[in-house]
mmCIF file of C-alpha atoms in Angstrom:
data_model
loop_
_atom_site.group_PDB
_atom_site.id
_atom_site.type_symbol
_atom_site.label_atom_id
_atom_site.label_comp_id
_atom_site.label_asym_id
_atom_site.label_seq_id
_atom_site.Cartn_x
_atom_site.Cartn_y
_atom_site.Cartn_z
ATOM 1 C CA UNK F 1 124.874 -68.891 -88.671
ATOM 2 C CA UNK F 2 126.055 -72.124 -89.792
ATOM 3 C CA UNK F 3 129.470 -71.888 -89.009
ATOM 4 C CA UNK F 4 128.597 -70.531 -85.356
ATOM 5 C CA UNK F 5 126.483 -74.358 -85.434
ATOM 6 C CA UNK F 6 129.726 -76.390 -86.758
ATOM 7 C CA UNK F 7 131.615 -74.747 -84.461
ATOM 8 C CA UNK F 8 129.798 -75.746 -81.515
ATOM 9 C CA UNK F 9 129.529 -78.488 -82.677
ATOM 10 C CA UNK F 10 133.129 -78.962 -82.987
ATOM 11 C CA UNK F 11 133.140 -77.351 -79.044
ATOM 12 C CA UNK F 12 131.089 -79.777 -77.880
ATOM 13 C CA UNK F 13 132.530 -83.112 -79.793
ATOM 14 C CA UNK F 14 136.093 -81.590 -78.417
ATOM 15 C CA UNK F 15 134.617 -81.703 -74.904
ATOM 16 C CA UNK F 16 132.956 -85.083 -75.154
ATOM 17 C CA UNK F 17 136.414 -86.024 -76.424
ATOM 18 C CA UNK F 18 138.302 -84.827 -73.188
ATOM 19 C CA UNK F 19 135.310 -86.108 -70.729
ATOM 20 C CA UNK F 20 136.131 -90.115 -72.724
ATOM 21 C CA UNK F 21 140.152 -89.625 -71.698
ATOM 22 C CA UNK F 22 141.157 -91.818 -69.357
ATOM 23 C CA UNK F 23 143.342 -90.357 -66.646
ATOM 24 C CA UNK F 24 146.326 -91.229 -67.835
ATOM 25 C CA UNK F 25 145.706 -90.347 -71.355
ATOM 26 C CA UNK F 26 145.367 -86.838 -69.647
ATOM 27 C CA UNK F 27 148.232 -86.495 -67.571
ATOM 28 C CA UNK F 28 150.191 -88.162 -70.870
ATOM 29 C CA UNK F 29 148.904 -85.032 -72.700
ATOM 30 C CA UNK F 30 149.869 -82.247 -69.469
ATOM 31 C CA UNK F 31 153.158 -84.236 -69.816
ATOM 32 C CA UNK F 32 153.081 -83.466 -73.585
ATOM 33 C CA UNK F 33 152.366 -80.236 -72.981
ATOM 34 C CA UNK F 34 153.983 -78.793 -69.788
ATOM 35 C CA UNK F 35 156.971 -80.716 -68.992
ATOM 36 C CA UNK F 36 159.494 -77.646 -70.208
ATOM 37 C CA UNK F 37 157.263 -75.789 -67.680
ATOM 38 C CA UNK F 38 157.765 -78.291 -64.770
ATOM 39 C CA UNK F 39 161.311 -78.832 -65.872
ATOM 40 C CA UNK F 40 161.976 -74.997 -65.598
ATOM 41 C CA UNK F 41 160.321 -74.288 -62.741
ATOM 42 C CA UNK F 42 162.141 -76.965 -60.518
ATOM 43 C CA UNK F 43 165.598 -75.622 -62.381
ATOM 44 C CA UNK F 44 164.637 -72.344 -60.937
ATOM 45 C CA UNK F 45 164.551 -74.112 -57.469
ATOM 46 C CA UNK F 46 167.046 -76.533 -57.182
ATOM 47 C CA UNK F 47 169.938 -75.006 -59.802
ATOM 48 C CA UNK F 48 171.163 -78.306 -60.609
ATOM 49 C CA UNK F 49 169.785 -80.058 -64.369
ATOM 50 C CA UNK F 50 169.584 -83.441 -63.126
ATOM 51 C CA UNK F 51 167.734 -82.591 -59.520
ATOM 52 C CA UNK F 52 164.970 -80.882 -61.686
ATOM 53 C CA UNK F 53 164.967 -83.287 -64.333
ATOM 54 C CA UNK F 54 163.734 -85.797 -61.607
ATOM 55 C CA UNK F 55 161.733 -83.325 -59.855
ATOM 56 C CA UNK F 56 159.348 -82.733 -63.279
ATOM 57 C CA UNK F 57 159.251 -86.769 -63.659
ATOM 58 C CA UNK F 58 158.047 -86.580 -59.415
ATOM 59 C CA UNK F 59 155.798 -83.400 -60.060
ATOM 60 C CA UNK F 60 153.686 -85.812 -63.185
ATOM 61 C CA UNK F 61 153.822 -89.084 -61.083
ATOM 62 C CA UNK F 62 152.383 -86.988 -58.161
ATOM 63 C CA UNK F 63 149.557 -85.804 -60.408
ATOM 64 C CA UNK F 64 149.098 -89.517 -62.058
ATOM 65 C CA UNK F 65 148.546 -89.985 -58.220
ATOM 66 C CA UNK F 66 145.745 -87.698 -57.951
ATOM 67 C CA UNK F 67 144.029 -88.827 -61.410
ATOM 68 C CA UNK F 68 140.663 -88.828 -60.031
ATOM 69 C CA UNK F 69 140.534 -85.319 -59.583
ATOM 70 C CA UNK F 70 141.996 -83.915 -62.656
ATOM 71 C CA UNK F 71 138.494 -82.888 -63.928
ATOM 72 C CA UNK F 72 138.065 -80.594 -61.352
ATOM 73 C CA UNK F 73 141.081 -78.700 -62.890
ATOM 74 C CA UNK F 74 140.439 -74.877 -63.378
ATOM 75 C CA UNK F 75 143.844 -74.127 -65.279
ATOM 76 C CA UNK F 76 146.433 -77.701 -66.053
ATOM 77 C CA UNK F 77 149.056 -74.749 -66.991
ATOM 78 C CA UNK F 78 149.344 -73.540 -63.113
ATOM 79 C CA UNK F 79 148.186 -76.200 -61.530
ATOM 80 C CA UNK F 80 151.011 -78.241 -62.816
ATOM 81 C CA UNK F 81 153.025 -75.011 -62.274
ATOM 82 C CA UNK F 82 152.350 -75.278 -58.543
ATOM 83 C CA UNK F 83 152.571 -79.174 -58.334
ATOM 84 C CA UNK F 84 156.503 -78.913 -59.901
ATOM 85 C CA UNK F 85 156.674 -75.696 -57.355
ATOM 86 C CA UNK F 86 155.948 -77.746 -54.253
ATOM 87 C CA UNK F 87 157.510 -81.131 -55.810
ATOM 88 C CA UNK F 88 160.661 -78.804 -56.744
ATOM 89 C CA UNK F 89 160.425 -77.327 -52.566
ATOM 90 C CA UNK F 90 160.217 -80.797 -51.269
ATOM 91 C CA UNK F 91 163.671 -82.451 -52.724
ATOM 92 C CA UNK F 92 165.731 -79.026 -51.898
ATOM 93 C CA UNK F 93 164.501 -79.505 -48.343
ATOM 94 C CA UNK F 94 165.277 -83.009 -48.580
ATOM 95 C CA UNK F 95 168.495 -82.811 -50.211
ATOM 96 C CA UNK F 96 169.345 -80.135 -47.918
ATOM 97 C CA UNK F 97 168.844 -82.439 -44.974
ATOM 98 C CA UNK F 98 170.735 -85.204 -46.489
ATOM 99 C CA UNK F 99 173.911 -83.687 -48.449
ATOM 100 C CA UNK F 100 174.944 -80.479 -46.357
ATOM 101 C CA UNK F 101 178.466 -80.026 -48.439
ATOM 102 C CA UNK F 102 177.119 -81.067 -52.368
ATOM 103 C CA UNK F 103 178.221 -78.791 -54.808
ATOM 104 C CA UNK F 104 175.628 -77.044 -56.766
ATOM 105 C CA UNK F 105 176.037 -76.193 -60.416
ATOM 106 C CA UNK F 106 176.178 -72.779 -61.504
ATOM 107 C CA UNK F 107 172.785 -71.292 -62.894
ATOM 108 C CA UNK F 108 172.086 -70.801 -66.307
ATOM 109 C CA UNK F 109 169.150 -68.145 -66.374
ATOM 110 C CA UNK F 110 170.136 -66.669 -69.515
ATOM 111 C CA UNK F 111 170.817 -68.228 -72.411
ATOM 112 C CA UNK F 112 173.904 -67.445 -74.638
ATOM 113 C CA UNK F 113 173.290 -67.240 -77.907
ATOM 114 C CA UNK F 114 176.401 -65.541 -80.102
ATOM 115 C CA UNK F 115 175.554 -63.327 -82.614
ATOM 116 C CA UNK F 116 177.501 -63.500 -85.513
ATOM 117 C CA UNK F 117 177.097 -59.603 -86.340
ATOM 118 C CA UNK F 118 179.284 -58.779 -83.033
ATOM 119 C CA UNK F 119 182.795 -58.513 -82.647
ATOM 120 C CA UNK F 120 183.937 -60.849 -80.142
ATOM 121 C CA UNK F 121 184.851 -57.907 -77.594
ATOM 122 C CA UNK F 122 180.759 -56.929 -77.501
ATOM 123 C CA UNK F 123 180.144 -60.704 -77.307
ATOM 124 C CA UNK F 124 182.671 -61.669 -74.741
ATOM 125 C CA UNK F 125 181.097 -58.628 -72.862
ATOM 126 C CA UNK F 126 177.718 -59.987 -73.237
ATOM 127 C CA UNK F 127 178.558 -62.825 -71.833
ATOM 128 C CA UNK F 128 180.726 -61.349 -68.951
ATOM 129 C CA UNK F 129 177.429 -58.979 -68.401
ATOM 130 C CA UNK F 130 174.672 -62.196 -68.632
ATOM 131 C CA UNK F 131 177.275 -63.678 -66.131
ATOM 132 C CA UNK F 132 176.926 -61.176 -63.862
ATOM 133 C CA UNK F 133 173.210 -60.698 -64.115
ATOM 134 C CA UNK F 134 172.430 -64.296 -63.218
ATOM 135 C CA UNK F 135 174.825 -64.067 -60.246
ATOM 136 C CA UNK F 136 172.840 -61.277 -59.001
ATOM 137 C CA UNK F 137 169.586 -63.074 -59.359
ATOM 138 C CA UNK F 138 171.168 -65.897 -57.815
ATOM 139 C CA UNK F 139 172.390 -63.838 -54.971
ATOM 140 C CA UNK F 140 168.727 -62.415 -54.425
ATOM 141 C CA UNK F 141 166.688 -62.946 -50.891
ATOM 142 C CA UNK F 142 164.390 -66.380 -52.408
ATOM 143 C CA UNK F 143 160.971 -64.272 -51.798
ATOM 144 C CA UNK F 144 162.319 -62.270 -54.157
ATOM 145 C CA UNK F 145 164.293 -63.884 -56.861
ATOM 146 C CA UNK F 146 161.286 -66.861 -57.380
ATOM 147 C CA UNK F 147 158.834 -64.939 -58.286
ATOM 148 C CA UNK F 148 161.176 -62.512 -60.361
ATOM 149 C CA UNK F 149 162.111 -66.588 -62.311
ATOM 150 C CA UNK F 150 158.328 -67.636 -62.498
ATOM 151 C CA UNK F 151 157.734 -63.824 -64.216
ATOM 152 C CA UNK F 152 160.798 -63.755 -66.435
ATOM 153 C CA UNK F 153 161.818 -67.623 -67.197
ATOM 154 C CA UNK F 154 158.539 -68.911 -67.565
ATOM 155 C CA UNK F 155 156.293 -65.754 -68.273
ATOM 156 C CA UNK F 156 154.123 -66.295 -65.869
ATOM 157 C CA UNK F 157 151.987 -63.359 -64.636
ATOM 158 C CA UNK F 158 151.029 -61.916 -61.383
ATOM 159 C CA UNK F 159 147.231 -64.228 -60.558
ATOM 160 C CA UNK F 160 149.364 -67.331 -62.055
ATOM 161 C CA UNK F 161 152.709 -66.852 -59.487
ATOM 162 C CA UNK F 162 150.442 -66.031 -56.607
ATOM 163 C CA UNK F 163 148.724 -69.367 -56.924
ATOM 164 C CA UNK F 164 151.341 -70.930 -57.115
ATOM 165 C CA UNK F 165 153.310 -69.808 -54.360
ATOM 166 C CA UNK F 166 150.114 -69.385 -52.552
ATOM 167 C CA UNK F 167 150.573 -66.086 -51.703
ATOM 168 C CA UNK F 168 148.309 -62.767 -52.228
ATOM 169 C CA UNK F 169 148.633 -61.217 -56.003
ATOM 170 C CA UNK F 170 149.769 -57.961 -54.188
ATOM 171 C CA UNK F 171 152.738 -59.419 -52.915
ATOM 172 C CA UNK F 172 153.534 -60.994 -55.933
ATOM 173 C CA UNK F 173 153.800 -57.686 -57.963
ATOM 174 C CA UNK F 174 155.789 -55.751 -54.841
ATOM 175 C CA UNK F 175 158.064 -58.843 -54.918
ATOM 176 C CA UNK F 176 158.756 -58.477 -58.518
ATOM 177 C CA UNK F 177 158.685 -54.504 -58.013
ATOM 178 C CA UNK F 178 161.527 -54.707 -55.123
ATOM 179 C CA UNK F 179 163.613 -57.733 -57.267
ATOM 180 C CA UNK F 180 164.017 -55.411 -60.345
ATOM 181 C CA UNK F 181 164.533 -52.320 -58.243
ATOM 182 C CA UNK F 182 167.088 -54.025 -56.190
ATOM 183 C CA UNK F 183 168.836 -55.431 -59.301
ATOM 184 C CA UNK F 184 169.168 -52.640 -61.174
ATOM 185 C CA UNK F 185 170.789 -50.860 -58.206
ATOM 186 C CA UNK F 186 173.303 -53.509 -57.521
ATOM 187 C CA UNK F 187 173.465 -53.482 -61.438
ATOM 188 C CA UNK F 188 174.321 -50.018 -61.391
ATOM 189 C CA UNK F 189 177.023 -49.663 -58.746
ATOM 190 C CA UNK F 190 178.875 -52.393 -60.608
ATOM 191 C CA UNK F 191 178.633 -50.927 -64.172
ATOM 192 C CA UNK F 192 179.845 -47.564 -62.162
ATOM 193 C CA UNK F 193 182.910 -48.993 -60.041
ATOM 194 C CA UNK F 194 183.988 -50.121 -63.300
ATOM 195 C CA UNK F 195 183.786 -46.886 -65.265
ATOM 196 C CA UNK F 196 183.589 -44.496 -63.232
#
């Protein structure tokens, strides 16, 4: 009984805590917490480190912006989800508009870590197979390879990609349900021109 009245307690000091913040002592601490997130996301977007470096930076200024409403907040982890969504969906439509022939840097969706148990034949074909796989989610129709990133990248689930690409849950999970179906049979007509 007395630990269920410390740890009110505790509940309730925490939540006095977060009501004295200042606004920018909260978006310093969604910044603390969520900028891999934001940073991610927009990578997922715009395929090039630097755009979506500047993106996450936009996505926090845009919420310093809107300060004032931060309390009325149901879940900072989506909600700055879907402001680095829509921040990430602005520049590409602006950069779009503005540099028609830039080059775009390859995407890194996996990472490559060696193992030092393989031979370098089975890493080398790791690698060549990783390579592959990330130009096939590249290659993917965008309804279908963003929410396949938010699922897989950032481990989102279904409720948290629908509201962020403000779409029904039910489309989200047939999205990801035709992405991985369509991958593994592109996946599987390469693996058998090669050995079969």
């Amino acid at each position: 009984m007395a630990a269920q009245a410390v740890t009110g307690e505790a509940i309730l000091e925490n939540v006095q805590v977060i009501r004295a913040e200042t606004p920018v002592q909260f978006v310093e601490a969604l910044v603390a917490e969520h900028s891999l997130t934001a940073f991610r996301i927009a990578y997922s977007i715009l395929r090039n480190h630097h755009d979506a470096e500047d993106a996450a930076q936009e996505c926090f200024l845009r919420i310093l912006k809107h300060a004032k409403r931060l309390r009325q907040v149901r879940n900072p982890k989506t909600w700055v989800a879907r402001v680095a969504w829509t921040t990430a969906l602005d520049r590409r439509s602006s950069r779009a508009r503005t540099a028609v022939n830039e080059a775009v840097e390859e995407p890194l969706v996996l990472a490559q870590i060696a193992d030092k148990n393989l031979a370098a034949d089975e890493q080398l074909a790791g690698k060549q197979l990783q390579g592959l796989l990330a130009q096939m989610i590249a290659a993917l129709p965008e309804d279908l390879r963003q929410p396949l990133e938010l699922s897989t990248v950032q481990e989102l689930n279904s409720a948290e990609i629908a509201e962020i690409m403000n779409i029904p849950e039910g489309s989200v999970r047939t999205r990801l349900m035709r992405a991985r179906k369509l991958l593994k049979e592109k996946l599987s007509a390469v693996l058998e021109t090669k050995h079969g």
